[in-house]
Coordinates of C-alpha atoms in Angstrom, one line a residue:
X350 CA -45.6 11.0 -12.4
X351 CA -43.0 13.5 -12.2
X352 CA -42.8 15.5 -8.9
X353 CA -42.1 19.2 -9.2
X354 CA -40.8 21.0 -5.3
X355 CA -40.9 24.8 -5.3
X356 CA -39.3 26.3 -2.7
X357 CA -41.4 27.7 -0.2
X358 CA -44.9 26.7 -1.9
X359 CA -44.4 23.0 -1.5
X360 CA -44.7 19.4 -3.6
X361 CA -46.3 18.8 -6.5
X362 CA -46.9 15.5 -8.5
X363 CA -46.9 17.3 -12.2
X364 CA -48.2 15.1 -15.7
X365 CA -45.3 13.5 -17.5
X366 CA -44.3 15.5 -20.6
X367 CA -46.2 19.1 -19.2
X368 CA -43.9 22.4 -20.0
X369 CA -42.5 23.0 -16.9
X370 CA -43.4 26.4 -17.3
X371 CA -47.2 25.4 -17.3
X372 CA -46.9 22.7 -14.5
X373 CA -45.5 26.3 -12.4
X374 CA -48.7 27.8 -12.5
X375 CA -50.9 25.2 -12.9
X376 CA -49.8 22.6 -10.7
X377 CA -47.9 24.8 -8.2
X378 CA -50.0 27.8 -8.7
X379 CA -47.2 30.3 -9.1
X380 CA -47.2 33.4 -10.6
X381 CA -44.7 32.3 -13.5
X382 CA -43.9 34.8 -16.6
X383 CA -43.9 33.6 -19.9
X384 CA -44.1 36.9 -22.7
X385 CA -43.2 34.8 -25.7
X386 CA -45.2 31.8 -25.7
X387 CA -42.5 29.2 -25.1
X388 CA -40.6 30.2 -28.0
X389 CA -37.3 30.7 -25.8
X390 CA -36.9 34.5 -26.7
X391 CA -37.4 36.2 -23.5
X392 CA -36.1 34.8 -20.8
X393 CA -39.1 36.1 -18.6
X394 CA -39.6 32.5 -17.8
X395 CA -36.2 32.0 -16.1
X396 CA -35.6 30.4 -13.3
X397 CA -33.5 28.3 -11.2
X398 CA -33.1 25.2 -10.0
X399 CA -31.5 24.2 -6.4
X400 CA -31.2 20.2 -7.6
X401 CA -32.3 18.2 -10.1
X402 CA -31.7 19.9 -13.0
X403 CA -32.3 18.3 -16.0
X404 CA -29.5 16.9 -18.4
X405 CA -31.1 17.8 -21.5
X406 CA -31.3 21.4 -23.1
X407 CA -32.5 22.4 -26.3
X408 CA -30.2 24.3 -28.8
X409 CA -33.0 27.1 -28.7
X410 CA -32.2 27.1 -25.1
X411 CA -28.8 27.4 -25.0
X412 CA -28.8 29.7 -27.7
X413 CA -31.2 32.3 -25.4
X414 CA -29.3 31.6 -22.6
X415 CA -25.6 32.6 -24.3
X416 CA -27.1 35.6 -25.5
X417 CA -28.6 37.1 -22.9
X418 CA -25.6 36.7 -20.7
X419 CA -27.4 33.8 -18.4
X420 CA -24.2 31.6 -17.6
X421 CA -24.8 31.4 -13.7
X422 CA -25.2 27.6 -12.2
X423 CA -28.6 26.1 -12.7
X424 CA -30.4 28.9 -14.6
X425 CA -32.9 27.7 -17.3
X426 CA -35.8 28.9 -19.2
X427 CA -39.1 26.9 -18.0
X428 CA -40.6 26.9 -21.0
X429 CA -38.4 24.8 -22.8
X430 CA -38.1 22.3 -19.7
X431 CA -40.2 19.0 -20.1
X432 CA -41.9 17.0 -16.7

């Protein structure tokens, strides 16, 4: 199983495959946005990760990210992140 650490919450083991985005506030139990349904239009779900960042990125992704002007180091959108 995947293992998901939030800063200052703590460690959790997450299912394998689970949008990160729901493994946030289910798993973790954070107070995570997510306006557009995990359609990667509204970057409410943004966050960003310290270490282990994953290689992968989908072009939707990228695409949100360059337009909204989201270039800074480790800054993704959770609900396009798979466990």
């Amino acid at each position: 199983m995947p293992k998901l650490t939030v800063r200052d919450v703590g460690e959790f083991e997450v299912e394998s495959g689970k949008r990160l985005v729901k493994a946030l506030v289910e798993d973790a139990g954070t107070d995570q946005l997510h306006a557009c349904g995990g359609q990667s239009k509204c970057t409410s779900c943004r966050i960003q990760f310290i270490e282990g960042e994953p290689d992968r990125i989908t072009q939707a992704e990228k695409d949100t990210l360059k337009i909204r002007g989201l270039s800074d180091p480790g800054v993704r959108l959770s609900c396009q992140i798979t466990c």
